[in-house]
GROMACS .gro file of C-alpha atoms in nm:
model
  252
    1MET     CA    1   0.000   0.000   0.000
    2ASN     CA    2   0.128   0.346  -0.096
    3ASP     CA    3   0.060   0.576   0.198
    4SER     CA    4   0.238   0.882   0.059
    5ILE     CA    5  -0.108   1.022  -0.021
    6ILE     CA    6  -0.408   1.014   0.213
    7TYR     CA    7  -0.747   1.056   0.048
    8ALA     CA    8  -1.030   1.238   0.224
    9LEU     CA    9  -1.360   1.220   0.036
   10ASP     CA   10  -1.689   1.394   0.091
   11PHE     CA   11  -1.982   1.150   0.069
   12ASP     CA   12  -2.302   1.306  -0.070
   13GLY     CA   13  -2.220   1.452  -0.410
   14VAL     CA   14  -1.883   1.277  -0.440
   15ILE     CA   15  -1.944   0.911  -0.359
   16CYS     CA   16  -2.322   0.889  -0.336
   17ASP     CA   17  -2.599   1.055  -0.538
   18SER     CA   18  -2.839   1.084  -0.246
   19ALA     CA   19  -3.057   1.370  -0.372
   20ILE     CA   20  -3.375   1.164  -0.422
   21GLU     CA   21  -3.346   0.988  -0.086
   22THR     CA   22  -3.270   1.315   0.092
   23ALA     CA   23  -3.576   1.475  -0.068
   24ILE     CA   24  -3.804   1.188   0.030
   25THR     CA   25  -3.669   1.177   0.385
   26GLY     CA   26  -3.706   1.555   0.406
   27TRP     CA   27  -4.068   1.528   0.296
   28LYS     CA   28  -4.148   1.244   0.538
   29ALA     CA   29  -3.989   1.442   0.822
   30ALA     CA   30  -4.163   1.766   0.726
   31ALA     CA   31  -4.498   1.584   0.717
   32THR     CA   32  -4.453   1.499   1.085
   33ILE     CA   33  -4.413   1.871   1.163
   34TRP     CA   34  -4.673   2.030   0.932
   35ASN     CA   35  -5.007   1.849   0.905
   36ASP     CA   36  -5.101   2.009   0.572
   37MET     CA   37  -4.851   1.787   0.389
   38SER     CA   38  -4.950   1.451   0.244
   39GLU     CA   39  -4.767   1.130   0.333
   40VAL     CA   40  -4.613   1.088  -0.013
   41ALA     CA   41  -4.400   1.357  -0.177
   42PRO     CA   42  -4.522   1.484  -0.516
   43GLN     CA   43  -4.280   1.399  -0.797
   44SER     CA   44  -4.258   1.766  -0.897
   45VAL     CA   45  -4.123   1.856  -0.552
   46ILE     CA   46  -3.862   1.579  -0.573
   47GLU     CA   47  -3.748   1.709  -0.912
   48HIS     CA   48  -3.726   2.069  -0.791
   49PHE     CA   49  -3.537   1.956  -0.481
   50ARG     CA   50  -3.252   1.825  -0.697
   51GLU     CA   51  -3.217   2.174  -0.846
   52VAL     CA   52  -3.193   2.328  -0.499
   53ARG     CA   53  -2.977   2.051  -0.348
   54PRO     CA   54  -2.647   2.246  -0.386
   55ILE     CA   55  -2.764   2.500  -0.126
   56ILE     CA   56  -2.790   2.231   0.143
   57GLU     CA   57  -2.489   2.165   0.364
   58THR     CA   58  -2.639   1.921   0.617
   59GLY     CA   59  -2.924   1.674   0.567
   60TYR     CA   60  -3.167   1.823   0.818
   61GLU     CA   61  -3.194   2.134   0.597
   62ALA     CA   62  -3.388   1.918   0.351
   63ILE     CA   63  -3.685   1.947   0.586
   64LEU     CA   64  -3.682   2.325   0.549
   65VAL     CA   65  -3.615   2.329   0.174
   66ILE     CA   66  -3.894   2.077   0.114
   67ARG     CA   67  -4.129   2.293   0.319
   68LEU     CA   68  -4.036   2.601   0.116
   69LEU     CA   69  -4.101   2.412  -0.209
   70HIS     CA   70  -4.435   2.291  -0.074
   71LEU     CA   71  -4.526   2.652   0.006
   72GLY     CA   72  -4.466   2.744  -0.357
   73GLU     CA   73  -4.113   2.883  -0.343
   74THR     CA   74  -3.926   2.840  -0.670
   75THR     CA   75  -3.566   2.741  -0.726
   76GLU     CA   76  -3.494   3.104  -0.818
   77SER     CA   77  -3.657   3.246  -0.505
   78ILE     CA   78  -3.471   3.004  -0.276
   79TYR     CA   79  -3.138   3.092  -0.439
   80GLY     CA   80  -3.229   3.460  -0.441
   81GLY     CA   81  -3.019   3.555  -0.142
   82SER     CA   82  -3.284   3.526   0.128
   83TYR     CA   83  -3.253   3.152   0.192
   84SER     CA   84  -3.119   3.199   0.546
   85ASP     CA   85  -3.403   3.443   0.627
   86LYS     CA   86  -3.663   3.195   0.502
   87VAL     CA   87  -3.505   2.918   0.711
   88GLN     CA   88  -3.506   3.134   1.023
   89MET     CA   89  -3.872   3.217   0.964
   90LEU     CA   90  -3.963   2.847   0.951
   91LEU     CA   91  -3.761   2.772   1.264
   92GLN     CA   92  -3.940   3.052   1.450
   93GLN     CA   93  -4.281   2.933   1.331
   94THR     CA   94  -4.222   2.576   1.445
   95GLN     CA   95  -4.029   2.670   1.760
   96LEU     CA   96  -3.790   2.388   1.677
   97THR     CA   97  -3.412   2.403   1.709
   98ILE     CA   98  -3.156   2.277   1.459
   99ASP     CA   99  -3.082   1.990   1.699
  100ASP     CA  100  -3.453   1.905   1.696
  101LEU     CA  101  -3.451   1.894   1.316
  102LYS     CA  102  -3.137   1.677   1.309
  103LYS     CA  103  -3.308   1.433   1.546
  104ILE     CA  104  -3.630   1.425   1.343
  105PHE     CA  105  -3.440   1.379   1.017
  106GLY     CA  106  -3.224   1.096   1.154
  107GLU     CA  107  -3.519   0.917   1.312
  108THR     CA  108  -3.717   0.945   0.990
  109ARG     CA  109  -3.432   0.783   0.797
  110ASP     CA  110  -3.402   0.510   1.061
  111ARG     CA  111  -3.773   0.425   1.028
  112TRP     CA  112  -3.738   0.398   0.649
  113ILE     CA  113  -3.430   0.176   0.682
  114THR     CA  114  -3.606  -0.048   0.934
  115ALA     CA  115  -3.916  -0.075   0.716
  116ASP     CA  116  -3.742  -0.129   0.382
  117LEU     CA  117  -3.362  -0.127   0.372
  118VAL     CA  118  -3.350  -0.242   0.009
  119ASP     CA  119  -3.567   0.050  -0.104
  120TRP     CA  120  -3.364   0.301   0.101
  121ILE     CA  121  -3.036   0.175  -0.045
  122ALA     CA  122  -3.183   0.192  -0.396
  123MET     CA  123  -3.257   0.561  -0.342
  124ASN     CA  124  -2.888   0.617  -0.251
  125PRO     CA  125  -2.700   0.499  -0.561
  126LEU     CA  126  -2.327   0.550  -0.588
  127TYR     CA  127  -2.212   0.747  -0.890
  128PRO     CA  128  -2.124   0.517  -1.184
  129GLY     CA  129  -1.784   0.356  -1.138
  130VAL     CA  130  -1.728   0.491  -0.786
  131ALA     CA  131  -1.768   0.156  -0.604
  132GLU     CA  132  -1.492   0.001  -0.816
  133LYS     CA  133  -1.278   0.312  -0.770
  134LEU     CA  134  -1.305   0.292  -0.390
  135ARG     CA  135  -1.219  -0.078  -0.384
  136ARG     CA  136  -0.904  -0.007  -0.589
  137LEU     CA  137  -0.826   0.295  -0.371
  138GLY     CA  138  -0.848   0.082  -0.057
  139GLN     CA  139  -0.581  -0.152  -0.196
  140ARG     CA  140  -0.334   0.130  -0.260
  141HIS     CA  141  -0.404   0.412  -0.016
  142THR     CA  142  -0.551   0.501   0.319
  143TRP     CA  143  -0.878   0.687   0.263
  144TYR     CA  144  -1.138   0.857   0.479
  145VAL     CA  145  -1.491   0.990   0.445
  146ILE     CA  146  -1.552   1.342   0.575
  147THR     CA  147  -1.921   1.424   0.565
  148THR     CA  148  -2.205   1.609   0.733
  149LYS     CA  149  -2.412   1.288   0.710
  150GLN     CA  150  -2.465   1.073   1.018
  151GLU     CA  151  -2.206   0.797   1.021
  152ARG     CA  152  -2.444   0.501   1.050
  153PHE     CA  153  -2.604   0.595   0.717
  154VAL     CA  154  -2.265   0.612   0.545
  155LYS     CA  155  -2.177   0.268   0.684
  156ASN     CA  156  -2.508   0.120   0.561
  157ILE     CA  157  -2.454   0.247   0.205
  158LEU     CA  158  -2.088   0.143   0.184
  159GLN     CA  159  -2.162  -0.204   0.319
  160ALA     CA  160  -2.450  -0.249   0.074
  161ASN     CA  161  -2.203  -0.178  -0.207
  162ALA     CA  162  -1.941  -0.420  -0.073
  163ILE     CA  163  -1.698  -0.141   0.019
  164GLU     CA  164  -1.492  -0.194   0.332
  165LEU     CA  165  -1.407   0.109   0.545
  166VAL     CA  166  -1.360   0.083   0.921
  167GLY     CA  167  -1.575   0.314   1.131
  168GLU     CA  168  -1.271   0.505   1.257
  169ARG     CA  169  -1.220   0.640   0.905
  170ILE     CA  170  -1.571   0.785   0.874
  171PHE     CA  171  -1.599   1.138   1.013
  172GLY     CA  172  -1.964   1.234   1.012
  173LEU     CA  173  -2.218   1.463   1.176
  174ASP     CA  174  -2.195   1.260   1.499
  175ARG     CA  175  -1.849   1.397   1.579
  176ASN     CA  176  -1.957   1.762   1.573
  177MET     CA  177  -1.635   1.862   1.395
  178SER     CA  178  -1.592   2.095   1.098
  179LYS     CA  179  -1.419   1.962   0.787
  180PRO     CA  180  -1.110   2.181   0.851
  181GLU     CA  181  -1.093   2.037   1.205
  182VAL     CA  182  -1.105   1.683   1.067
  183LEU     CA  183  -0.837   1.761   0.808
  184ASN     CA  184  -0.617   1.910   1.080
  185GLY     CA  185  -0.658   1.591   1.280
  186LEU     CA  186  -0.559   1.381   0.978
  187ARG     CA  187  -0.249   1.599   0.928
  188ALA     CA  188  -0.148   1.528   1.287
  189GLN     CA  189  -0.220   1.157   1.243
  190HIS     CA  190  -0.026   1.132   0.916
  191PRO     CA  191   0.263   1.382   0.948
  192GLY     CA  192   0.453   1.458   0.630
  193LEU     CA  193   0.201   1.292   0.400
  194THR     CA  194  -0.010   1.465   0.135
  195ILE     CA  195  -0.385   1.481   0.198
  196HIS     CA  196  -0.608   1.491  -0.111
  197PHE     CA  197  -0.953   1.629  -0.024
  198VAL     CA  198  -1.231   1.581  -0.281
  199GLU     CA  199  -1.545   1.791  -0.222
  200ASP     CA  200  -1.840   1.898  -0.436
  201ARG     CA  201  -1.946   2.205  -0.235
  202LEU     CA  202  -1.746   2.516  -0.318
  203PRO     CA  203  -1.814   2.683   0.022
  204ALA     CA  204  -1.660   2.381   0.195
  205LEU     CA  205  -1.343   2.412  -0.013
  206GLN     CA  206  -1.331   2.786   0.045
  207ASN     CA  207  -1.359   2.724   0.418
  208VAL     CA  208  -1.061   2.488   0.409
  209GLN     CA  209  -0.865   2.747   0.212
  210LYS     CA  210  -0.915   3.000   0.494
  211HIS     CA  211  -0.697   2.788   0.723
  212PRO     CA  212  -0.327   2.860   0.653
  213GLU     CA  213  -0.220   2.543   0.835
  214LEU     CA  214  -0.404   2.344   0.565
  215VAL     CA  215  -0.220   2.506   0.275
  216ASP     CA  216  -0.056   2.174   0.184
  217VAL     CA  217  -0.388   1.990   0.150
  218LYS     CA  218  -0.462   1.918  -0.216
  219LEU     CA  219  -0.816   2.036  -0.294
  220SER     CA  220  -1.028   1.897  -0.578
  221PHE     CA  221  -1.368   2.039  -0.677
  222ALA     CA  222  -1.596   1.750  -0.780
  223LEU     CA  223  -1.790   1.881  -1.080
  224TRP     CA  224  -2.024   1.580  -1.086
  225GLY     CA  225  -2.174   1.663  -0.747
  226TYR     CA  226  -2.414   1.919  -0.603
  227ASN     CA  227  -2.288   2.249  -0.738
  228THR     CA  228  -2.420   2.513  -0.972
  229ALA     CA  229  -2.292   2.676  -1.290
  230GLU     CA  230  -2.209   2.980  -1.079
  231ASP     CA  231  -2.010   2.761  -0.838
  232LYS     CA  232  -1.814   2.617  -1.129
  233ALA     CA  233  -1.734   2.962  -1.265
  234LEU     CA  234  -1.624   3.090  -0.923
  235ALA     CA  235  -1.409   2.781  -0.864
  236ALA     CA  236  -1.230   2.843  -1.194
  237GLN     CA  237  -1.175   3.211  -1.106
  238GLN     CA  238  -1.039   3.120  -0.763
  239GLY     CA  239  -0.798   2.861  -0.897
  240PHE     CA  240  -0.950   2.544  -0.755
  241VAL     CA  241  -0.864   2.223  -0.937
  242ALA     CA  242  -1.189   2.114  -1.101
  243GLU     CA  243  -1.226   1.742  -1.156
  244GLN     CA  244  -1.468   1.552  -1.378
  245LEU     CA  245  -1.596   1.211  -1.262
  246GLU     CA  246  -1.400   1.031  -1.534
  247ALA     CA  247  -1.075   1.187  -1.418
  248PHE     CA  248  -1.152   1.094  -1.055
  249LEU     CA  249  -1.223   0.734  -1.154
  250ASN     CA  250  -0.904   0.705  -1.358
  251GLY     CA  251  -0.678   0.874  -1.105
  252VAL     CA  252  -0.437   0.687  -0.881
   0.00000   0.00000   0.00000
């Protein structure tokens, strides 16, 4: 195994195309909060959710985005600069905290998994070729997952795709650590080695870039994930290395 490079990979939008599952879970969770929502999500809402998915950093936000779409907000209005204000309005109306929403979202996923694991896994497909890539990667390099998803869900999806990764290498929402904090910990754990961080959210990469101690971390912007045309243009202007899925699959 060549451990001169350590790989740190985001999960949703890099490994797993979870947009449909996140939308459905968000709808199911929202329906437990607002009684004017039906049990099953309309297909049109699911489709619009994919368009808005890049704005979401952590899964629980799907509850709020789904609610906004149900109330008639458009993709344009959600991206229009007042997203945080709309979210705060919903939180005030429900008198729920972010921790409450995280709990509701996680429990909703757990109920779905318990009721029909096969269906839940099917709604969380890996991007084409990624499973094979990760199996090859595991033979040559040490790799980690750094995600805002709860770790048990990452484990379920990896195991279902016959990908082995010990729990100690999955850094998820449970640890309450930012991605720069995780990367700093990996630097301390693997001194002198190059860390290659692959992420599909431009704000996450920009946040890493703000930390001078992480200047040696190699950053790749995953173009196949949840980002917008504007994100892609900004990434190019700011000098981030943009990577297509094919290049990621064919890389070392």
